[in-house]
Amino acid sequence: MKRWIPIAVIVLAAAAVPLLLNPTGYWIRVFTFTLLFAAMAQAWNLIGGLANQLSLGHAAFFGIGAYTSTILLLKFGISPWLGMFAGGALGGVAALIIAIPTMRLQGHYFALATLAFGEVARVIANVWTSLTGGPVGLSVPFVPPGFAAYSFKQLLPHAYIALIALIIVTAIFEVIRRGAMGYRLRAIRENAAAAEVIGIDTTKVKLQTAVISGVLIAMLGTLYAQVAVFFDPDTVFNAMSISIRVALIAIIGGVGTAIGPILGALFIVPVEELMNDLFSAGAAGLSQLIFGVILIVVILWRPRGLVTVIEALRTWLRGKGAQS
Amino acid sequence: MTTSQPLLEIKRLNAGYGGIDVLHDIDIEMREGEFVCIIGANTAGKSTILRAISRLVPRVRGTLRFNGVDLTERAAHEVPSLGIAHVPEGRHVFPDMSVEENLMLGAFTARASSDLQQRMERIFDLFPRTRERRSQLAGTLSGGEQQMVAVGRALMLQPKLLLLDEPSHGLAPKVVEEMHDAFVKIHRGGTSILLVEQSVGLALDVAARGYVLDSGRITLQGASAELNENPAVRAAYLGI
């Protein structure tokens, strides 16, 4: 019971934040994207953290999700809520197709192969104009507002949907991590040879993880499309701003932990926005440079992620408690 | 004449990696309750035989039967549930898990068993040091202790056949002796053992029978005592 209290406090605090922000302002948008990217990094954390396979191609599934629900809405008037599940299914199939040949690869080779697959997806989305509209991009059509239609006048509902999505993805991550599948993944991660000889079907477990991860990030693609309203292949299938970014968020926060991607997103998304806000008027490009320096400093300071700051803080508080 | 079915039947086995065969026409037969060793120099292909039995070698041609089951039709993860436990070369423990967790994972395929605690106690009896260190992370143990955990983990399956790949490699002589005493006990308990060893003298001490492997072919076989007296074996492997 006791360990639920801090979680409840954090969730309530997160739920209160959008109410304090200007509902038509800039920062509620930043907050929504922070939650969304935290959820995306959490979905990546399944494959990157639990299966220890550094995927740099998750934009492929994310883009598939964004495009599937938007195309279904444009062409058939299907609610994005349903489109989200269609996108999730397609994202899962794509994840399986990519994982079958690449999952045998380890380390750098897996990272490079998935990066290449992600780029292939981007190129396909650009040239398949009859389906995607090509480089021109897609606009999510305006439909009369309402929850069932997933259409809102303000960002506030989007912020709460992103929060709920983050909670669900985090819960799925924790259930898998603590369950039998998590144990299998941990055994594979710690010693693949030993895992195999005790009867773990290493390929199957990794494929399952890849598919779940792909389904989740594809579903989040729909959430992104609904908030962004306009997108093109080079945004949703982007290697840098999607694939590498979600991996970076999880790694900076603490890979393989449930809190890591949340800390990583809380740090990276607002800081990046703040840098852009501060410097882009004076000297374009400077913000990226400073952001890069901040990332390097954080990685050097906390190689195992920001999650270690919390651990250190806890030990320190306990020490304080013991003294008094 | 009644011939009981062999526990392990390997006939004209060819196996290897990529396009290259490492093993050529291997014939090995084991009856239930036997303690057999495979000896030979490094790179002779000894480990590959064990890896072929465990289905860890992708390319396998020939007969590979265990208890009447055609192993070539099984995948690696199905092998433990048939009753074959493999201790791979090089002390493969799960370093960030406790000794107990390591052992428990060994019984991974024996899900429904209720006597896992008893099995663990028997392993603690066999290797008392693993009991002392039951809650310690396996990665922090000494090499010998890690090997004990690896062997214990395999025994958690209560296998019919135990495959041991160079279990004494890189261990202190005193620990090697302890290990081999444990193998004799395991064998007396009714488990058949197929042992691969580079230390030929040690292997022929504990096993009743042996095969000599040279460049992927079996060149000699017989009772350990005979092999021990064989001039070729003495010259090549015992350095006498």
Coordinates of C-alpha atoms in Angstrom, one line a residue:
Chain A
M1 CA 0.0 0.0 0.0
K2 CA 2.7 2.4 1.1
R3 CA 4.6 2.4 -2.2
W4 CA 1.5 3.6 -4.1
I5 CA 1.4 6.8 -2.1
P6 CA 4.3 8.5 -3.9
I7 CA 3.0 7.3 -7.3
A8 CA -0.4 8.8 -6.5
V9 CA 1.1 12.1 -5.5
I10 CA 3.2 12.3 -8.7
V11 CA 0.2 11.5 -10.9
L12 CA -2.0 14.1 -9.1
A13 CA 0.7 16.7 -9.3
A14 CA 1.1 16.0 -13.1
A15 CA -2.7 16.2 -13.5
A16 CA -2.7 19.6 -11.8
V17 CA 0.1 21.1 -13.9
P18 CA -2.0 21.7 -17.1
L19 CA -4.6 23.6 -15.0
L20 CA -1.9 26.0 -13.9
L21 CA -0.8 26.7 -17.5
N22 CA -2.3 29.1 -19.9
P23 CA -4.8 26.9 -21.8
T24 CA -4.0 28.6 -25.2
G25 CA -0.3 29.1 -24.4
Y26 CA 3.0 27.7 -25.5
W27 CA 3.9 25.8 -22.3
I28 CA 0.9 23.6 -22.2
R29 CA 2.0 22.4 -25.7
V30 CA 5.5 21.7 -24.3
F31 CA 4.0 19.9 -21.4
T32 CA 1.8 17.7 -23.7
F33 CA 4.8 16.8 -25.8
T34 CA 6.9 16.1 -22.8
L35 CA 4.3 13.5 -21.6
L36 CA 4.0 12.1 -25.2
F37 CA 7.7 11.7 -25.6
A38 CA 8.0 10.2 -22.1
A39 CA 5.4 7.6 -23.2
M40 CA 7.3 7.0 -26.5
A41 CA 10.6 6.6 -24.7
Q42 CA 8.8 4.2 -22.3
A43 CA 7.6 2.1 -25.3
W44 CA 11.2 2.1 -26.6
N45 CA 12.4 1.2 -23.1
L46 CA 10.9 -2.3 -23.6
I47 CA 13.2 -3.2 -26.4
G48 CA 16.1 -0.9 -25.5
G49 CA 16.0 -1.4 -21.8
L50 CA 14.5 -4.8 -21.1
A51 CA 15.7 -6.7 -24.2
N52 CA 18.9 -4.6 -24.3
Q53 CA 18.6 -4.0 -28.1
L54 CA 19.3 -0.5 -29.0
S55 CA 16.7 0.2 -31.7
L56 CA 17.3 3.4 -33.7
G57 CA 14.3 2.7 -36.0
H58 CA 11.3 3.3 -33.9
A59 CA 10.2 6.2 -36.1
A60 CA 9.1 3.6 -38.6
F61 CA 6.3 2.3 -36.3
F62 CA 5.6 5.8 -34.9
G63 CA 5.1 7.1 -38.4
I64 CA 2.9 4.2 -39.4
G65 CA 0.7 4.9 -36.4
A66 CA 0.4 8.6 -37.3
Y67 CA -0.3 7.9 -40.9
T68 CA -2.8 5.0 -40.4
S69 CA -5.2 6.8 -38.2
T70 CA -5.0 10.0 -40.2
I71 CA -5.5 8.3 -43.6
L72 CA -8.5 6.3 -42.1
L73 CA -10.0 9.5 -40.9
L74 CA -9.4 11.4 -44.2
K75 CA -10.6 8.7 -46.5
F76 CA -13.3 6.9 -44.5
G77 CA -14.1 9.2 -41.6
I78 CA -13.1 6.6 -39.1
S79 CA -12.5 8.1 -35.6
P80 CA -8.8 8.3 -34.6
W81 CA -9.7 6.3 -31.5
L82 CA -10.3 3.3 -33.8
G83 CA -7.5 4.3 -36.2
M84 CA -5.2 4.2 -33.2
F85 CA -5.7 0.5 -32.9
A86 CA -5.4 -0.1 -36.6
G87 CA -2.2 1.8 -36.5
G88 CA -1.0 -0.2 -33.5
A89 CA -1.7 -3.5 -35.4
L90 CA 0.2 -2.3 -38.4
G91 CA 3.0 -1.0 -36.3
G92 CA 3.2 -4.4 -34.6
V93 CA 3.4 -6.2 -37.9
A94 CA 6.1 -3.8 -39.1
A95 CA 8.0 -4.4 -35.9
L96 CA 7.8 -8.2 -36.4
I97 CA 8.9 -7.9 -40.0
I98 CA 11.9 -5.7 -39.0
A99 CA 12.7 -7.8 -35.9
I100 CA 12.9 -11.2 -37.6
P101 CA 16.0 -10.5 -39.6
T102 CA 17.6 -8.0 -37.2
M103 CA 17.1 -9.5 -33.8
R104 CA 20.0 -11.9 -34.2
L105 CA 22.3 -9.0 -34.5
Q106 CA 23.9 -7.6 -31.4
G107 CA 24.9 -4.1 -30.3
H108 CA 26.1 -1.7 -33.0
Y109 CA 24.9 -4.0 -35.8
F110 CA 21.3 -4.1 -34.5
A111 CA 21.4 -0.3 -34.0
L112 CA 22.6 0.3 -37.6
A113 CA 20.1 -2.2 -39.1
T114 CA 17.1 -0.6 -37.4
L115 CA 18.3 2.8 -38.3
A116 CA 18.4 1.7 -41.9
F117 CA 14.9 0.2 -41.7
G118 CA 13.6 3.5 -40.2
E119 CA 15.1 5.4 -43.1
V120 CA 13.5 3.0 -45.6
A121 CA 10.1 3.7 -44.0
R122 CA 10.7 7.4 -44.4
V123 CA 11.6 7.1 -48.1
I124 CA 8.6 4.8 -48.8
A125 CA 6.3 7.3 -47.1
N126 CA 7.8 10.1 -49.3
V127 CA 7.4 8.3 -52.6
W128 CA 4.1 6.5 -52.0
T129 CA 2.2 9.7 -52.8
S130 CA -1.1 8.0 -53.7
L131 CA -1.4 6.7 -50.1
T132 CA 0.5 9.3 -48.0
G133 CA 0.3 12.4 -50.1
G134 CA 4.1 12.3 -50.2
P135 CA 6.4 15.1 -49.0
V136 CA 3.5 17.6 -49.0
G137 CA 2.3 15.9 -45.8
L138 CA -1.2 15.4 -44.3
S139 CA -3.5 17.7 -42.4
V140 CA -5.8 16.2 -39.9
P141 CA -9.2 17.4 -41.0
F142 CA -11.2 19.5 -38.7
V143 CA -14.3 17.7 -37.4
P144 CA -16.9 19.0 -34.9
P145 CA -15.3 18.8 -31.4
G146 CA -16.1 15.9 -29.2
F147 CA -14.5 13.1 -27.3
A148 CA -15.7 10.3 -29.6
A149 CA -14.3 12.2 -32.7
Y150 CA -11.0 12.9 -30.8
S151 CA -11.3 16.5 -31.7
F152 CA -10.9 19.3 -29.2
K153 CA -10.7 23.1 -29.4
Q154 CA -8.1 23.4 -26.7
L155 CA -4.9 21.5 -25.8
L156 CA -6.1 20.7 -22.3
P157 CA -7.8 17.4 -23.2
H158 CA -4.7 16.4 -25.3
A159 CA -2.5 17.0 -22.3
Y160 CA -4.7 14.6 -20.2
I161 CA -4.8 12.0 -22.9
A162 CA -1.0 12.1 -23.1
L163 CA -0.8 11.8 -19.3
I164 CA -3.2 8.7 -19.4
A165 CA -1.2 7.2 -22.3
L166 CA 2.1 7.7 -20.3
I167 CA 0.5 6.0 -17.2
I168 CA -0.8 3.1 -19.3
V169 CA 2.5 2.5 -21.2
T170 CA 4.5 2.8 -17.9
A171 CA 2.1 0.3 -16.3
I172 CA 2.6 -2.2 -19.2
F173 CA 6.4 -1.7 -18.9
E174 CA 6.3 -2.4 -15.1
V175 CA 4.0 -5.5 -15.5
I176 CA 6.3 -7.0 -18.1
R177 CA 9.5 -6.1 -16.2
R178 CA 8.3 -7.8 -13.0
G179 CA 6.6 -10.7 -14.7
A180 CA 7.9 -14.0 -16.1
M181 CA 8.7 -12.3 -19.4
G182 CA 10.8 -9.7 -17.6
Y183 CA 12.8 -12.5 -15.9
R184 CA 13.4 -14.1 -19.2
L185 CA 14.5 -10.9 -20.8
R186 CA 16.8 -10.2 -17.8
A187 CA 18.3 -13.7 -18.1
I188 CA 18.9 -13.1 -21.8
R189 CA 20.4 -9.6 -21.1
E190 CA 22.7 -10.9 -18.4
N191 CA 23.9 -14.0 -20.2
A192 CA 22.4 -15.1 -23.5
A193 CA 24.2 -18.4 -23.6
A194 CA 23.1 -19.4 -20.2
A195 CA 19.5 -18.3 -20.9
E196 CA 19.5 -20.6 -24.0
V197 CA 20.7 -23.7 -22.2
I198 CA 18.1 -23.4 -19.4
G199 CA 15.3 -23.5 -22.0
I200 CA 14.5 -19.9 -22.7
D201 CA 13.4 -19.3 -26.3
T202 CA 15.5 -16.2 -26.7
T203 CA 14.4 -15.4 -30.2
K204 CA 10.7 -15.6 -29.4
V205 CA 10.9 -13.5 -26.2
K206 CA 12.8 -10.8 -28.1
L207 CA 10.3 -10.8 -30.9
Q208 CA 7.4 -10.6 -28.5
T209 CA 9.1 -7.6 -26.9
A210 CA 9.8 -5.9 -30.2
V211 CA 6.2 -6.3 -31.3
I212 CA 4.7 -4.9 -28.0
S213 CA 7.1 -2.0 -28.2
G214 CA 6.2 -1.4 -31.9
V215 CA 2.4 -1.5 -31.2
L216 CA 2.7 0.9 -28.3
I217 CA 4.8 3.6 -30.1
A218 CA 2.5 3.3 -33.2
M219 CA -0.5 4.0 -31.1
L220 CA 1.3 7.0 -29.7
G221 CA 1.8 8.1 -33.3
T222 CA -2.0 8.7 -33.5
L223 CA -1.8 10.9 -30.3
Y224 CA 0.9 12.9 -31.9
A225 CA -1.0 13.4 -35.2
Q226 CA -4.0 14.6 -33.3
V227 CA -2.0 17.2 -31.4
A228 CA 0.3 18.3 -34.3
V229 CA -2.7 18.5 -36.7
F230 CA -0.2 18.6 -39.6
F231 CA 2.8 16.3 -40.3
D232 CA 4.8 15.0 -43.2
P233 CA 7.1 11.9 -43.7
D234 CA 10.2 13.9 -42.7
T235 CA 8.7 14.7 -39.2
V236 CA 7.1 11.4 -38.1
F237 CA 9.6 9.1 -39.8
N238 CA 12.6 11.2 -38.7
A239 CA 15.6 9.3 -37.5
M240 CA 17.0 12.2 -35.4
S241 CA 13.9 13.8 -34.0
I242 CA 12.0 10.6 -33.3
S243 CA 14.1 7.4 -33.4
I244 CA 17.3 8.8 -31.8
R245 CA 15.4 11.2 -29.5
V246 CA 13.3 8.5 -27.8
A247 CA 16.4 6.4 -27.3
L248 CA 18.2 9.4 -25.9
I249 CA 15.4 10.3 -23.6
A250 CA 15.4 6.8 -22.1
I251 CA 19.2 6.6 -21.9
I252 CA 19.6 10.1 -20.3
G253 CA 16.8 9.2 -17.8
G254 CA 17.9 5.7 -17.0
V255 CA 17.5 2.8 -19.4
G256 CA 15.6 -0.2 -18.2
T257 CA 13.9 1.6 -15.3
A258 CA 10.2 2.7 -15.3
I259 CA 11.0 6.2 -14.0
G260 CA 14.0 6.7 -16.4
P261 CA 12.1 7.8 -19.6
I262 CA 9.9 10.1 -17.6
L263 CA 12.8 11.9 -16.0
G264 CA 14.6 11.9 -19.4
A265 CA 11.6 13.5 -21.1
L266 CA 11.0 16.0 -18.3
F267 CA 14.6 17.1 -18.7
I268 CA 15.2 16.9 -22.5
V269 CA 11.9 18.2 -24.0
P270 CA 11.6 21.4 -21.8
V271 CA 15.3 22.2 -21.9
E272 CA 15.4 21.9 -25.7
E273 CA 12.4 24.1 -25.9
L274 CA 13.9 26.6 -23.5
M275 CA 17.2 26.7 -25.4
N276 CA 15.3 27.4 -28.7
D277 CA 13.2 30.0 -26.9
L278 CA 16.3 31.8 -25.5
F279 CA 18.7 31.7 -28.4
S280 CA 16.9 31.1 -31.7
A281 CA 16.1 34.8 -32.1
G282 CA 19.8 36.0 -31.5
A283 CA 21.8 33.2 -33.1
A284 CA 20.2 30.3 -34.8
G285 CA 22.1 27.0 -34.2
L286 CA 23.5 28.2 -30.9
S287 CA 20.6 26.6 -29.0
Q288 CA 21.5 23.2 -30.5
L289 CA 25.1 23.6 -29.6
I290 CA 24.3 24.5 -26.0
F291 CA 21.8 21.7 -25.8
G292 CA 24.4 19.3 -27.0
V293 CA 26.9 20.5 -24.4
I294 CA 24.2 20.1 -21.7
L295 CA 23.6 16.5 -22.8
I296 CA 27.3 15.7 -22.7
V297 CA 27.6 17.2 -19.2
V298 CA 24.7 15.1 -18.0
I299 CA 26.0 11.9 -19.5
L300 CA 29.4 12.5 -17.9
W301 CA 27.8 13.4 -14.6
R302 CA 25.3 10.5 -14.5
P303 CA 26.4 7.8 -17.0
R304 CA 23.6 5.5 -15.7
G305 CA 21.0 8.1 -16.1
L306 CA 19.2 10.8 -14.1
V307 CA 17.5 8.0 -12.2
T308 CA 20.7 7.7 -10.1
V309 CA 20.1 11.2 -8.8
I310 CA 16.9 10.0 -7.2
E311 CA 18.8 7.0 -5.7
A312 CA 21.5 9.3 -4.3
L313 CA 18.9 11.7 -2.9
R314 CA 17.1 8.8 -1.2
T315 CA 20.3 7.6 0.4
W316 CA 21.1 11.1 1.5
L317 CA 17.7 11.6 3.1
R318 CA 17.9 8.3 4.9
G319 CA 21.3 9.4 6.2
K320 CA 19.7 12.6 7.4
G321 CA 16.9 10.7 9.1
A322 CA 19.4 8.4 10.8
Q323 CA 21.3 11.4 12.2
S324 CA 18.4 13.2 13.8
Chain B
M1 CA 18.6 -61.0 -27.0
T2 CA 17.1 -57.8 -25.5
T3 CA 18.8 -54.6 -26.2
S4 CA 17.6 -51.7 -24.2
Q5 CA 17.3 -48.4 -26.0
P6 CA 20.4 -46.2 -25.7
L7 CA 19.9 -43.0 -23.7
L8 CA 21.9 -41.0 -26.3
E9 CA 22.5 -42.2 -29.8
I10 CA 24.7 -40.2 -32.2
K11 CA 25.4 -41.7 -35.6
R12 CA 27.4 -40.2 -38.5
L13 CA 27.0 -36.8 -37.0
N14 CA 28.3 -33.9 -39.1
A15 CA 28.0 -30.5 -37.7
G16 CA 29.5 -27.1 -38.0
Y17 CA 29.1 -23.4 -38.3
G18 CA 28.6 -21.4 -41.5
G19 CA 29.6 -23.6 -44.4
I20 CA 32.3 -25.5 -42.5
D21 CA 31.9 -28.8 -40.8
V22 CA 33.7 -29.1 -37.5
L23 CA 32.6 -32.6 -36.8
H24 CA 32.9 -35.5 -39.2
D25 CA 30.9 -38.8 -38.9
I26 CA 30.8 -38.9 -35.1
D27 CA 29.4 -42.0 -33.5
I28 CA 28.7 -41.9 -29.8
E29 CA 26.3 -44.1 -27.8
M30 CA 25.5 -43.8 -24.1
R31 CA 23.3 -46.0 -21.9
E32 CA 21.4 -44.8 -19.0
G33 CA 23.5 -44.3 -15.9
E34 CA 26.8 -44.1 -17.7
F35 CA 29.6 -41.6 -17.0
V36 CA 31.4 -40.9 -20.3
C37 CA 34.0 -38.4 -21.3
I38 CA 35.2 -36.9 -24.5
I39 CA 38.9 -35.9 -24.5
G40 CA 41.1 -34.3 -27.1
A41 CA 43.1 -31.2 -27.8
N42 CA 41.7 -27.7 -28.0
T43 CA 39.7 -27.0 -31.2
A44 CA 39.2 -30.8 -31.7
G45 CA 35.4 -30.1 -31.7
K46 CA 34.6 -31.4 -28.2
S47 CA 32.3 -28.5 -27.3
T48 CA 30.6 -28.7 -30.7
I49 CA 29.4 -32.2 -29.9
L50 CA 27.7 -31.0 -26.7
R51 CA 26.4 -27.9 -28.5
A52 CA 25.0 -30.1 -31.3
I53 CA 23.2 -32.2 -28.7
S54 CA 21.7 -29.0 -27.1
R55 CA 20.8 -27.9 -30.6
L56 CA 22.9 -24.8 -30.3
V57 CA 24.7 -25.6 -33.6
P58 CA 22.6 -24.6 -36.5
R59 CA 24.0 -27.1 -39.1
V60 CA 23.6 -30.7 -38.1
R61 CA 23.4 -33.8 -40.3
G62 CA 23.1 -37.4 -39.1
T63 CA 21.3 -39.2 -36.3
L64 CA 20.9 -37.4 -33.0
R65 CA 18.5 -39.2 -30.7
F66 CA 17.9 -38.9 -27.0
N67 CA 15.6 -41.4 -25.3
G68 CA 14.1 -42.2 -28.7
V69 CA 13.4 -38.6 -29.4
D70 CA 14.9 -37.2 -32.6
L71 CA 16.8 -34.1 -31.4
T72 CA 17.3 -32.7 -34.9
E73 CA 13.6 -31.9 -34.9
R74 CA 13.8 -29.9 -31.7
A75 CA 14.8 -26.3 -31.0
A76 CA 17.4 -25.4 -28.4
H77 CA 14.8 -24.1 -25.9
E78 CA 12.9 -27.5 -26.1
V79 CA 16.0 -29.6 -25.1
P80 CA 16.0 -28.9 -21.4
S81 CA 12.5 -30.2 -20.9
L82 CA 13.5 -33.5 -22.6
G83 CA 15.9 -34.0 -19.6
I84 CA 19.2 -32.7 -20.9
A85 CA 21.0 -30.1 -18.9
H86 CA 24.0 -28.3 -20.4
V87 CA 26.7 -26.5 -18.5
P88 CA 28.4 -24.5 -21.2
E89 CA 32.1 -23.7 -21.1
G90 CA 33.1 -20.6 -19.3
R91 CA 31.1 -20.2 -16.1
H92 CA 27.9 -18.8 -17.5
V93 CA 26.0 -17.4 -14.5
F94 CA 23.5 -14.5 -14.5
P95 CA 25.9 -12.0 -12.8
D96 CA 23.3 -9.6 -11.4
M97 CA 21.1 -12.2 -9.9
S98 CA 21.5 -13.9 -6.6
V99 CA 22.7 -17.5 -6.3
E100 CA 19.2 -18.5 -5.4
E101 CA 17.7 -16.7 -8.4
N102 CA 20.3 -18.4 -10.7
L103 CA 19.3 -21.8 -9.3
M104 CA 15.6 -21.1 -9.6
L105 CA 16.0 -20.1 -13.2
G106 CA 17.5 -23.5 -13.9
A107 CA 14.1 -25.0 -13.1
F108 CA 12.6 -22.6 -15.6
T109 CA 11.1 -25.4 -17.7
A110 CA 9.9 -27.4 -14.7
R111 CA 7.3 -24.7 -13.8
A112 CA 4.7 -26.8 -12.0
S113 CA 7.1 -28.6 -9.6
S114 CA 6.5 -28.0 -6.0
D115 CA 9.7 -29.5 -4.7
L116 CA 12.0 -26.7 -6.1
Q117 CA 13.1 -25.8 -2.5
Q118 CA 14.1 -29.4 -1.9
R119 CA 16.0 -29.5 -5.1
M120 CA 17.8 -26.4 -4.1
E121 CA 18.7 -27.9 -0.7
R122 CA 20.2 -30.9 -2.4
I123 CA 22.4 -28.5 -4.5
F124 CA 23.4 -26.7 -1.3
D125 CA 24.4 -30.1 0.2
L126 CA 26.4 -30.9 -2.8
F127 CA 28.2 -27.5 -2.9
P128 CA 28.0 -26.2 0.7
R129 CA 29.6 -22.9 -0.4
T130 CA 26.6 -22.0 -2.5
R131 CA 24.4 -22.2 0.6
E132 CA 26.6 -19.8 2.4
R133 CA 26.4 -17.4 -0.5
R134 CA 22.7 -18.0 -1.5
S135 CA 21.7 -14.4 -1.4
Q136 CA 24.9 -13.0 -2.9
L137 CA 25.0 -11.8 -6.5
A138 CA 26.5 -14.5 -8.7
G139 CA 28.8 -12.0 -10.4
T140 CA 30.6 -11.3 -7.2
L141 CA 31.5 -15.0 -6.6
S142 CA 34.9 -16.6 -7.2
G143 CA 35.4 -18.5 -10.4
G144 CA 35.0 -21.9 -8.7
E145 CA 31.9 -20.8 -6.9
Q146 CA 30.4 -19.5 -10.2
Q147 CA 31.0 -22.9 -11.7
M148 CA 29.3 -24.5 -8.8
V149 CA 26.3 -22.3 -9.4
A150 CA 26.3 -23.1 -13.1
V151 CA 26.4 -26.8 -12.4
G152 CA 23.8 -26.4 -9.7
R153 CA 21.5 -24.5 -12.0
A154 CA 21.7 -27.4 -14.5
L155 CA 20.9 -29.9 -11.7
M156 CA 17.8 -28.0 -10.8
L157 CA 16.2 -29.6 -13.9
Q158 CA 16.9 -33.0 -12.4
P159 CA 18.2 -34.0 -15.8
K160 CA 18.6 -37.5 -17.1
L161 CA 21.7 -36.4 -18.9
L162 CA 24.1 -33.8 -17.7
L163 CA 26.4 -32.2 -20.3
L164 CA 29.5 -30.7 -18.8
D165 CA 31.8 -28.6 -21.0
E166 CA 35.3 -28.0 -19.5
P167 CA 34.0 -27.6 -16.0
S168 CA 37.4 -27.4 -14.5
H169 CA 39.0 -25.0 -17.0
G170 CA 40.8 -22.2 -15.2
L171 CA 40.0 -23.3 -11.7
A172 CA 42.5 -23.8 -8.9
P173 CA 43.6 -27.5 -8.5
K174 CA 41.8 -27.8 -5.1
V175 CA 38.5 -26.6 -6.6
V176 CA 39.0 -28.9 -9.5
E177 CA 39.2 -31.8 -7.1
E178 CA 36.0 -30.6 -5.3
M179 CA 34.3 -30.4 -8.6
H180 CA 35.2 -33.9 -9.7
D181 CA 34.1 -35.3 -6.3
A182 CA 30.8 -33.6 -6.9
F183 CA 30.4 -35.1 -10.4
V184 CA 31.0 -38.6 -8.9
K185 CA 28.3 -37.9 -6.4
I186 CA 25.9 -36.7 -9.0
H187 CA 26.6 -39.8 -11.1
R188 CA 26.0 -42.0 -8.1
G189 CA 22.7 -40.3 -7.7
G190 CA 21.6 -41.7 -11.0
T191 CA 22.3 -38.9 -13.5
S192 CA 24.1 -39.9 -16.7
I193 CA 27.0 -37.6 -17.4
L194 CA 28.8 -36.7 -20.7
L195 CA 31.9 -34.8 -19.7
V196 CA 34.2 -32.8 -22.1
E197 CA 37.6 -32.1 -20.7
Q198 CA 41.0 -30.9 -21.7
S199 CA 42.6 -32.3 -18.6
V200 CA 42.7 -35.8 -19.9
G201 CA 44.0 -37.4 -16.7
L202 CA 41.2 -35.9 -14.6
A203 CA 38.5 -36.9 -17.0
L204 CA 39.7 -40.5 -17.3
D205 CA 39.8 -40.6 -13.5
V206 CA 36.1 -40.0 -13.0
A207 CA 34.5 -41.3 -16.2
A208 CA 34.2 -45.0 -16.9
R209 CA 34.5 -44.7 -20.6
G210 CA 35.9 -42.2 -23.1
Y211 CA 36.1 -41.1 -26.6
V212 CA 39.2 -39.4 -28.1
L213 CA 38.5 -36.7 -30.5
D214 CA 41.0 -35.4 -33.0
S215 CA 40.3 -32.7 -35.6
G216 CA 36.6 -33.5 -35.5
R217 CA 36.9 -37.3 -35.8
I218 CA 36.8 -40.0 -33.1
T219 CA 40.1 -41.7 -33.3
L220 CA 39.9 -43.9 -30.2
Q221 CA 37.4 -45.2 -27.7
G222 CA 37.2 -47.5 -24.8
A223 CA 37.2 -47.9 -21.1
S224 CA 39.1 -45.2 -19.2
A225 CA 41.6 -47.7 -17.9
E226 CA 42.5 -48.8 -21.4
L227 CA 42.7 -45.3 -22.7
N228 CA 45.0 -44.4 -19.8
E229 CA 47.3 -47.2 -20.8
N230 CA 47.1 -46.5 -24.5
P231 CA 50.6 -45.3 -25.7
A232 CA 49.1 -42.8 -28.2
V233 CA 46.9 -41.2 -25.6
R234 CA 49.7 -41.1 -23.1
A235 CA 52.0 -39.5 -25.7
A236 CA 49.5 -37.0 -27.0
Y237 CA 47.6 -35.9 -24.0
L238 CA 49.2 -37.0 -20.8
G239 CA 52.7 -35.8 -21.8
I240 CA 54.3 -39.1 -20.7

